[in-house]
Short mmCIF file of C-alpha atoms (C1' of nucleotides) in Angstrom, two decimals:
data_model
loop_
_atom_site.label_atom_id
_atom_site.label_comp_id
_atom_site.label_asym_id
_atom_site.label_seq_id
_atom_site.Cartn_x
_atom_site.Cartn_y
_atom_site.Cartn_z
CA UNK A 5 121.01 -94.10 -8.89
CA UNK A 6 122.38 -97.59 -9.09
CA UNK A 7 122.00 -100.84 -7.20
CA UNK A 8 124.72 -103.11 -5.85
CA UNK A 9 125.45 -106.29 -3.97
CA UNK A 10 128.28 -106.45 -1.45
CA UNK A 11 129.46 -109.60 0.29
CA UNK A 12 130.70 -109.99 3.82
CA UNK A 13 131.21 -112.96 6.04
CA UNK A 14 128.77 -112.44 8.91
CA UNK A 15 131.28 -113.91 11.38
CA UNK A 16 133.49 -110.95 10.46
CA UNK A 17 130.94 -108.25 9.81
CA UNK A 18 127.18 -108.71 9.53
CA UNK A 19 124.19 -106.51 8.75
CA UNK A 20 123.46 -106.52 12.49
CA UNK A 21 126.99 -105.29 13.17
CA UNK A 22 126.41 -102.44 10.73
CA UNK A 23 123.19 -101.51 12.49
CA UNK A 24 125.06 -101.26 15.79
CA UNK A 25 127.88 -99.09 14.44
CA UNK A 26 128.02 -95.42 15.29
CA UNK A 27 125.60 -93.60 12.97
CA UNK A 28 124.85 -97.08 11.60
CA UNK A 29 127.69 -96.38 9.20
CA UNK A 30 130.95 -98.12 8.43
CA UNK A 31 133.71 -97.95 5.85
CA UNK A 32 133.66 -100.91 3.48
CA UNK A 33 137.39 -101.50 3.57
CA UNK A 34 139.70 -104.43 2.94
CA UNK A 35 138.59 -105.07 -0.64
CA UNK A 36 141.67 -106.23 -2.53
CA UNK A 37 140.26 -107.09 -5.93
CA UNK A 38 140.67 -104.71 -8.84
CA UNK A 39 137.26 -105.20 -10.40
CA UNK A 40 135.51 -104.68 -7.07
CA UNK A 41 137.70 -101.68 -6.41
CA UNK A 42 136.83 -100.12 -9.74
CA UNK A 43 133.14 -100.36 -8.93
CA UNK A 44 133.68 -98.61 -5.61
CA UNK A 45 136.10 -96.00 -6.94
CA UNK A 46 134.43 -95.18 -10.23
CA UNK A 47 130.78 -96.17 -10.27
CA UNK A 48 129.28 -95.90 -6.81
CA UNK A 49 127.51 -92.70 -5.85
CA UNK A 50 126.17 -91.40 -2.60
CA UNK A 51 122.56 -92.50 -2.35
CA UNK A 52 122.99 -95.76 -4.26
CA UNK A 53 121.47 -98.80 -2.53
CA UNK A 54 123.19 -102.15 -1.94
CA UNK A 55 122.19 -105.59 -0.80
CA UNK A 56 124.19 -106.79 2.19
CA UNK A 57 125.03 -110.39 1.29
CA UNK A 58 126.16 -112.86 3.94
CA UNK A 59 128.76 -115.19 2.46
CA UNK A 60 130.70 -118.21 3.63
CA UNK A 61 128.21 -119.03 6.31
CA UNK A 62 125.72 -121.79 7.04
CA UNK A 63 122.93 -120.23 4.98
CA UNK A 64 124.41 -117.68 2.59
CA UNK A 65 122.05 -115.07 1.14
CA UNK A 66 120.80 -111.49 1.03
CA UNK A 67 120.33 -110.29 4.59
CA UNK A 68 119.59 -106.58 4.30
CA UNK A 69 119.84 -103.28 2.52
CA UNK A 70 122.33 -100.45 3.00
CA UNK A 71 122.90 -97.09 1.40
CA UNK A 72 126.14 -95.77 -0.02
CA UNK A 73 126.71 -92.74 2.21
CA UNK A 74 130.11 -91.72 0.88
CA UNK A 75 131.47 -92.35 -2.61
CA UNK A 76 134.86 -93.93 -3.21
CA UNK A 77 137.88 -92.68 -1.29
CA UNK A 78 141.28 -94.23 -0.48
CA UNK A 79 141.29 -97.28 1.79
CA UNK A 80 143.98 -96.38 4.27
CA UNK A 81 143.94 -99.79 5.92
CA UNK A 82 146.23 -100.73 3.01
CA UNK A 83 148.90 -98.44 4.51
CA UNK A 84 148.84 -100.01 7.97
CA UNK A 85 151.40 -102.81 8.41
CA UNK A 86 149.39 -104.14 11.33
CA UNK A 87 146.19 -104.37 9.33
CA UNK A 88 145.14 -107.77 7.99
CA UNK A 89 144.70 -106.21 4.57
CA UNK A 90 147.99 -104.32 4.53
CA UNK A 91 149.41 -103.87 1.03
CA UNK A 92 152.96 -102.48 0.93
CA UNK A 93 152.51 -101.71 -2.76
CA UNK A 94 149.78 -99.18 -2.09
CA UNK A 95 151.48 -95.79 -1.95
CA UNK A 96 149.62 -93.12 0.07
CA UNK A 97 150.52 -90.61 -2.66
CA UNK A 98 148.87 -92.86 -5.21
CA UNK A 99 146.49 -95.20 -3.37
CA UNK A 100 145.83 -98.54 -4.95
CA UNK A 101 142.74 -99.47 -2.93
CA UNK A 102 139.48 -97.66 -2.32
CA UNK A 103 136.48 -98.01 -0.10
CA UNK A 104 133.06 -96.46 0.30
CA UNK A 105 131.01 -95.75 3.41
CA UNK A 106 127.78 -97.69 3.84
CA UNK A 107 124.85 -96.90 6.11
CA UNK A 108 122.30 -99.34 7.46
CA UNK A 109 118.94 -99.08 5.75
CA UNK A 110 117.03 -102.15 6.96
CA UNK A 111 117.26 -105.85 7.55
CA UNK A 112 115.16 -107.98 5.19
CA UNK A 113 112.14 -109.50 6.91
CA UNK A 114 113.71 -112.84 6.16
CA UNK A 115 116.99 -113.97 4.65
CA UNK A 116 116.63 -114.58 0.92
CA UNK A 117 119.01 -117.48 0.59
CA UNK A 118 121.37 -118.25 -2.26
CA UNK A 119 119.67 -121.63 -2.69
CA UNK A 120 116.33 -119.88 -3.15
CA UNK A 121 117.83 -117.41 -5.59
CA UNK A 122 119.18 -120.31 -7.60
CA UNK A 123 115.68 -121.80 -7.69
CA UNK A 124 114.66 -118.80 -9.77
CA UNK A 125 117.32 -119.20 -12.41
CA UNK A 126 114.89 -118.19 -15.14
CA UNK A 127 114.06 -114.78 -13.70
CA UNK A 128 117.59 -114.20 -12.42
CA UNK A 129 119.40 -115.55 -15.45
CA UNK A 130 121.94 -112.73 -15.73
CA UNK A 131 122.30 -112.08 -12.03
CA UNK A 132 126.09 -112.02 -11.53
CA UNK A 133 125.90 -113.68 -8.13
CA UNK A 134 124.69 -116.95 -9.61
CA UNK A 135 126.93 -116.99 -12.63
CA UNK A 136 129.24 -119.93 -12.35
CA UNK A 137 132.40 -119.32 -10.40
CA UNK A 138 131.73 -115.67 -9.62
CA UNK A 139 133.75 -114.62 -6.62
CA UNK A 140 133.41 -110.88 -6.93
CA UNK A 141 132.65 -109.30 -3.56
CA UNK A 142 131.16 -106.11 -5.03
CA UNK A 143 128.91 -106.26 -8.06
CA UNK A 144 126.23 -104.21 -9.79
CA UNK A 145 122.61 -105.36 -9.68
CA UNK A 146 120.04 -104.56 -12.38
CA UNK A 147 116.90 -102.85 -11.13
CA UNK A 148 114.79 -105.78 -12.42
CA UNK A 149 116.86 -108.21 -10.33
CA UNK A 150 116.75 -105.90 -7.32
CA UNK A 151 112.97 -105.73 -7.53
CA UNK A 152 112.65 -109.45 -8.06
CA UNK A 153 114.65 -110.29 -4.95
CA UNK A 154 112.65 -107.82 -2.90
CA UNK A 155 109.56 -109.59 -4.20
CA UNK A 156 110.97 -112.86 -2.92
CA UNK A 157 111.29 -111.32 0.52
CA UNK A 158 107.50 -111.21 0.78
CA UNK A 159 106.92 -114.58 -0.85
CA UNK A 160 108.66 -117.20 1.25
CA UNK A 161 108.81 -120.73 -0.15
CA UNK A 162 106.60 -123.32 1.54
"C1'" DG B 20 137.16 -130.12 5.36
"C1'" DC B 21 136.95 -130.45 0.41
"C1'" DC B 22 137.66 -128.57 -3.83
"C1'" DA B 23 136.35 -125.88 -8.17
"C1'" DA B 24 137.05 -121.55 -9.99
"C1'" DC B 25 139.51 -117.80 -10.36
"C1'" DG B 26 143.24 -114.07 -9.54
"C1'" DT B 27 148.05 -113.10 -8.80
"C1'" DT B 28 152.93 -113.88 -8.93
"C1'" DG B 29 157.17 -114.62 -10.86
"C1'" DG B 30 160.50 -117.37 -13.69
"C1'" DC B 31 161.69 -117.78 -18.23
"C1'" DG C 24 153.99 -112.46 -23.03
"C1'" DC C 25 153.29 -117.21 -21.45
"C1'" DC C 26 151.98 -120.20 -18.04
"C1'" DA C 27 152.83 -123.14 -13.85
"C1'" DA C 28 152.51 -122.62 -9.11
"C1'" DC C 29 150.31 -120.82 -5.55
"C1'" DG C 30 146.75 -118.35 -2.71
"C1'" DT C 31 141.94 -117.08 -1.99
"C1'" DT C 32 136.98 -117.34 -2.27
"C1'" DG C 33 133.06 -119.41 -0.95
"C1'" DG C 34 129.48 -123.07 -1.71
"C1'" DC C 35 128.60 -127.48 -0.19
#
DNA sequence: GCCAACGTTGGC
DNA sequence: GCCAACGTTGGC
């Protein structure tokens, strides 16, 4: 069982939106980055847990937890010319892009902000999120980092 | 809105 | 295969 972090802009799709979806489940589609795709296609398993990270918003940070409820399968939004993430080079016979299904687990009791995470650079030294220039939208999280961030949830800064 | 960092594209 | 140009991400 592995741990992950997945980014979404809350104006587009937030942890609250996921909670309100049917069965509290949604396909994590629209990812058009090969490294992120490889994680979803090759490394994610049903039952893995992921942080839901709110990006490109006033206070970016970890907002909640979700569960991978279906392992990687083809992202058919790539085949739809009307879809914002349409990719004419993705052939249905040999799909280029993959998604997983995620299911709402819980909202964090408070948002653990990126700024706060950066304040703990010592403990989170190798955390990919805070490595300079990292724009990956799907990334693995070590268990030690997972546990540390959950610890921060219950220890708000003054 | 700015812009650094990074990925992708395409000419050569 | 190189690399300049361009597009995107995402914090600030």
